[in-house]
XYZ file of C-alpha atoms in Angstrom:
319
model
C 32.171 -81.750 33.787
C 35.404 -81.135 34.629
C 37.769 -82.878 37.259
C 38.024 -81.135 40.454
C 39.979 -78.142 40.369
C 43.116 -79.726 41.217
C 45.106 -76.624 42.920
C 45.687 -78.677 46.177
C 47.901 -81.524 47.241
C 46.944 -84.657 45.891
C 48.227 -86.471 49.366
C 46.380 -84.821 52.179
C 43.489 -86.585 52.964
C 39.769 -83.635 52.036
C 39.587 -82.398 55.541
C 41.820 -83.049 58.104
C 40.388 -81.779 62.668
C 42.644 -82.116 65.684
C 41.454 -81.027 68.494
C 38.208 -78.768 66.649
C 37.014 -76.496 69.540
C 34.054 -73.906 68.972
C 32.059 -72.229 72.408
C 29.543 -69.916 71.554
C 29.222 -66.682 74.096
C 27.202 -66.637 76.348
C 24.025 -64.235 76.198
C 21.195 -61.685 77.082
C 19.468 -64.481 76.107
C 20.999 -67.767 76.333
C 24.070 -68.924 78.350
C 27.272 -69.603 76.485
C 27.594 -73.151 75.009
C 29.862 -75.319 74.395
C 29.316 -76.852 70.608
C 32.355 -78.092 69.771
C 34.480 -81.070 72.748
C 37.721 -80.652 70.289
C 36.704 -82.816 67.602
C 39.424 -85.339 65.398
C 38.114 -86.243 62.294
C 39.587 -87.653 58.991
C 37.729 -87.867 55.679
C 39.757 -89.007 52.233
C 39.819 -88.275 49.491
C 37.226 -90.359 47.148
C 35.228 -90.961 49.954
C 30.959 -90.138 50.388
C 31.091 -89.584 54.411
C 28.218 -89.196 56.028
C 28.027 -87.185 58.634
C 25.164 -87.623 61.252
C 24.505 -86.640 64.281
C 20.042 -85.090 66.259
C 19.422 -81.280 66.034
C 21.893 -79.393 68.284
C 24.392 -81.876 67.904
C 27.536 -79.813 66.539
C 26.977 -80.823 62.919
C 26.176 -77.344 61.464
C 28.756 -75.654 63.691
C 31.449 -78.356 62.022
C 30.306 -77.219 59.010
C 30.074 -73.389 59.386
C 33.764 -73.530 60.543
C 35.760 -75.682 57.574
C 33.385 -72.675 55.456
C 34.625 -69.985 56.486
C 31.373 -68.750 58.273
C 32.223 -69.325 62.162
C 35.336 -69.108 63.964
C 36.743 -71.892 65.948
C 37.478 -71.484 69.790
C 40.282 -73.724 69.432
C 42.000 -76.735 67.509
C 42.796 -75.718 63.264
C 41.190 -77.494 60.255
C 42.182 -77.702 56.942
C 40.396 -78.557 53.835
C 42.801 -80.425 51.158
C 45.656 -79.817 52.946
C 44.809 -75.953 53.013
C 44.859 -74.942 56.483
C 41.896 -72.357 57.033
C 43.438 -70.115 59.347
C 46.106 -69.322 57.043
C 45.792 -69.808 54.401
C 41.987 -69.094 53.637
C 41.671 -68.541 49.965
C 42.829 -72.317 49.307
C 40.628 -73.967 51.572
C 37.563 -71.876 50.437
C 38.676 -72.840 47.157
C 38.731 -76.062 47.862
C 35.299 -76.829 49.301
C 31.676 -75.805 47.764
C 29.143 -75.680 50.472
C 25.175 -76.351 49.785
C 23.549 -74.690 52.703
C 19.760 -76.677 53.949
C 18.027 -73.634 53.810
C 17.085 -72.420 50.410
C 18.456 -68.473 50.153
C 19.184 -66.545 46.926
C 18.246 -63.427 44.356
C 14.593 -64.164 43.751
C 15.001 -61.752 40.060
C 18.177 -63.536 38.994
C 18.142 -66.353 36.534
C 19.983 -69.218 36.879
C 22.269 -68.146 34.757
C 23.099 -65.761 36.487
C 22.690 -66.469 39.436
C 26.044 -69.064 38.934
C 27.336 -66.110 36.988
C 27.835 -64.403 39.814
C 28.579 -67.102 42.125
C 31.398 -68.007 39.748
C 32.607 -63.549 39.316
C 33.396 -64.110 43.882
C 35.462 -66.949 44.123
C 37.137 -65.508 40.493
C 37.063 -67.589 37.982
C 37.526 -66.191 34.534
C 34.896 -66.073 32.545
C 36.411 -68.476 30.110
C 37.263 -71.024 32.572
C 32.893 -70.546 33.839
C 30.225 -74.020 33.387
C 27.650 -72.138 34.255
C 25.905 -73.828 31.213
C 27.696 -76.690 31.830
C 26.395 -77.223 35.108
C 22.474 -75.941 34.407
C 22.520 -78.802 31.754
C 23.886 -81.478 34.904
C 21.180 -80.891 37.161
C 18.206 -80.430 35.033
C 17.784 -76.544 34.702
C 18.844 -76.300 31.651
C 15.411 -74.765 29.956
C 14.586 -72.771 33.170
C 18.578 -71.197 32.267
C 16.478 -67.524 31.580
C 13.687 -68.080 34.031
C 13.759 -65.953 36.854
C 14.508 -67.474 40.543
C 11.452 -66.605 42.348
C 9.634 -69.094 38.976
C 11.618 -72.082 40.413
C 10.005 -74.451 42.328
C 11.710 -75.848 46.211
C 13.276 -78.224 44.491
C 14.542 -76.639 41.142
C 15.780 -74.265 44.005
C 17.965 -77.123 45.855
C 19.234 -78.455 42.575
C 20.736 -74.490 42.258
C 21.792 -74.608 45.183
C 24.332 -77.640 44.055
C 25.226 -75.667 41.295
C 26.006 -72.447 42.758
C 28.731 -74.460 44.680
C 30.046 -76.226 42.362
C 30.467 -73.402 39.823
C 34.372 -73.607 41.270
C 34.919 -76.158 40.437
C 35.514 -78.229 44.329
C 37.513 -81.502 44.542
C 35.225 -81.842 48.025
C 31.691 -80.959 48.094
C 29.217 -80.804 51.443
C 25.571 -81.562 51.773
C 23.611 -79.792 54.520
C 20.400 -81.934 54.475
C 20.154 -81.906 50.221
C 16.160 -83.896 49.617
C 15.009 -82.388 52.714
C 11.356 -81.172 52.053
C 11.832 -82.573 47.948
C 10.132 -85.076 46.978
C 10.574 -88.462 46.103
C 12.149 -88.732 42.102
C 14.207 -84.996 42.954
C 15.875 -87.172 46.527
C 16.084 -89.700 43.774
C 18.156 -87.972 40.385
C 20.311 -85.607 43.525
C 21.114 -89.493 44.429
C 22.282 -90.056 41.289
C 24.002 -87.066 40.423
C 25.279 -87.140 43.670
C 27.065 -90.785 42.759
C 29.015 -89.165 39.833
C 30.641 -85.927 41.133
C 31.950 -89.189 43.370
C 32.368 -91.260 40.422
C 34.266 -87.907 39.440
C 36.608 -88.080 41.778
C 34.572 -85.332 43.749
C 34.539 -85.872 47.459
C 31.033 -85.832 48.947
C 29.801 -85.003 52.699
C 26.352 -85.275 53.403
C 24.539 -84.660 56.427
C 21.195 -85.792 56.404
C 18.159 -87.181 59.591
C 17.234 -89.431 56.234
C 18.720 -91.772 57.579
C 18.022 -95.200 54.748
C 19.377 -91.882 52.873
C 23.118 -92.475 54.563
C 22.671 -96.064 53.791
C 22.713 -96.170 50.428
C 24.576 -93.721 49.469
C 27.876 -92.792 52.332
C 31.075 -95.764 51.839
C 32.085 -93.993 55.802
C 29.814 -92.486 58.727
C 30.464 -90.653 61.341
C 28.406 -89.492 64.101
C 28.152 -86.492 66.242
C 26.750 -86.281 69.647
C 26.579 -83.643 72.197
C 29.727 -82.175 70.406
C 32.307 -84.571 69.849
C 32.538 -87.912 67.969
C 31.259 -91.169 69.030
C 31.552 -93.107 66.095
C 33.387 -92.891 62.770
C 33.231 -96.294 60.865
C 33.319 -97.908 57.540
C 30.106 -98.112 57.054
C 29.896 -102.403 57.111
C 31.923 -102.318 60.144
C 29.438 -99.358 62.005
C 26.726 -102.123 61.104
C 28.820 -104.891 62.336
C 28.556 -102.577 65.787
C 25.280 -104.439 67.299
C 25.604 -107.965 66.849
C 21.416 -108.202 66.492
C 19.137 -110.525 64.745
C 15.830 -110.925 64.828
C 14.328 -114.279 63.445
C 10.688 -114.143 62.374
C 8.716 -116.327 62.394
C 4.710 -116.456 61.104
C 2.685 -120.319 62.666
C 1.236 -122.171 60.732
C -1.607 -121.843 64.300
C -2.277 -118.809 66.115
C -0.691 -118.334 69.933
C -2.276 -116.992 72.460
C 1.125 -116.169 74.041
C 5.590 -117.928 73.714
C 5.198 -120.924 74.555
C 6.381 -121.887 77.829
C 9.302 -124.062 76.380
C 10.680 -121.300 74.448
C 10.731 -119.267 77.839
C 15.051 -119.931 78.200
C 15.521 -117.539 74.136
C 14.997 -113.052 73.940
C 10.865 -114.191 71.826
C 8.474 -112.206 72.318
C 4.738 -111.955 70.496
C 4.209 -109.123 67.814
C 0.134 -107.445 67.505
C 0.184 -109.980 64.194
C 0.643 -112.979 66.005
C 3.989 -113.173 64.265
C 6.767 -114.923 66.945
C 10.061 -112.523 66.827
C 13.039 -114.304 68.515
C 16.163 -111.610 69.307
C 19.568 -113.560 69.162
C 23.206 -112.479 68.247
C 25.226 -114.220 64.413
C 28.176 -114.645 67.063
C 26.872 -117.002 69.672
C 23.392 -117.656 68.465
C 22.902 -120.818 66.086
C 19.696 -120.546 64.404
C 19.622 -123.527 63.568
C 18.970 -124.896 66.845
C 16.332 -122.089 67.136
C 14.945 -123.327 65.213
C 15.494 -126.687 66.818
C 14.025 -125.363 70.031
C 10.473 -124.205 67.739
C 10.053 -127.546 66.910
C 10.124 -129.173 69.787
C 7.430 -126.718 71.539
C 4.897 -127.996 68.565
C 4.787 -125.047 66.385
C 4.698 -125.657 62.811
C 5.869 -122.902 60.734
C 3.939 -121.317 57.612
C 7.102 -118.819 56.369
C 10.144 -117.390 58.042
C 13.017 -114.018 57.907
C 15.310 -112.550 59.914
C 15.989 -109.361 59.735
C 19.556 -107.378 60.235
C 20.298 -104.049 62.130
C 20.266 -100.938 60.078
C 22.141 -98.040 60.519
C 19.092 -96.299 62.706
C 19.302 -98.875 64.951
C 23.331 -98.311 65.683
C 22.931 -94.196 65.797
C 20.285 -94.927 68.617
C 22.149 -97.107 70.243
C 25.230 -94.396 70.326
C 23.282 -91.337 70.732
C 19.812 -91.449 72.465
C 20.976 -95.103 74.812
C 23.841 -93.450 75.432
């Protein structure tokens, strides 16, 4: 597959958003809603950026504004240096969006669907890569089948293909693996990493936090229409300097020994003793010495570190 469209400024970020606001007007059935409250966000070229947030946080509104499907109320947004309002054609040509909902004409073949999409973007026939894209997505053998005959997973792959027909340097994947099986999810992950290796900037929204943790190098979290975090993944995980020392005693404990009451310890239903601590201030050797002094023989122990879900919960639901 060829490299992304080069008709962009190499110095400009993939996405540059400043003070972006969106308020949906009041209707008979619903009051006015401020979906975005002055979002500032810069996504550099070549990254796999995870855009996370609970339902209703504003993720879809943000994506739809970039895609030209929703009109912003205020602020600015640029895609590869092109303003989405004053340079609309170049901006839209620099981005491909894979929507969460599967919607396509079921009476076309996959090949016809890609050719039609390429036509919408003005891609000359001599430069179209429909067969190449179908092969890359594992759909070459379905080239001339009707879309209605494809499985849900195949249709989702075809959506990715449609977003790639004009070779955009920025690709947005909105819940790309929602409702697909584990094997297909793994295949899609591999293909996303291949696209990234070729220079495509990937923006991923997902409710599968392990997916973002595995794929993304930077994470942004949207909550109530605002960006509440935008950090390198490792730095974000370090936000919660919380660790857990899990000890499996040789003997059955009925309660946390009194000698350990000054530690943040709790006894699980499986009999394991969990001691919560902070790596910057607490010493594992010191905790183990107290456990030994309490007369507890250790059969096994392990440490647990926070994952992205812990950070997500701390920044949204706990705020």
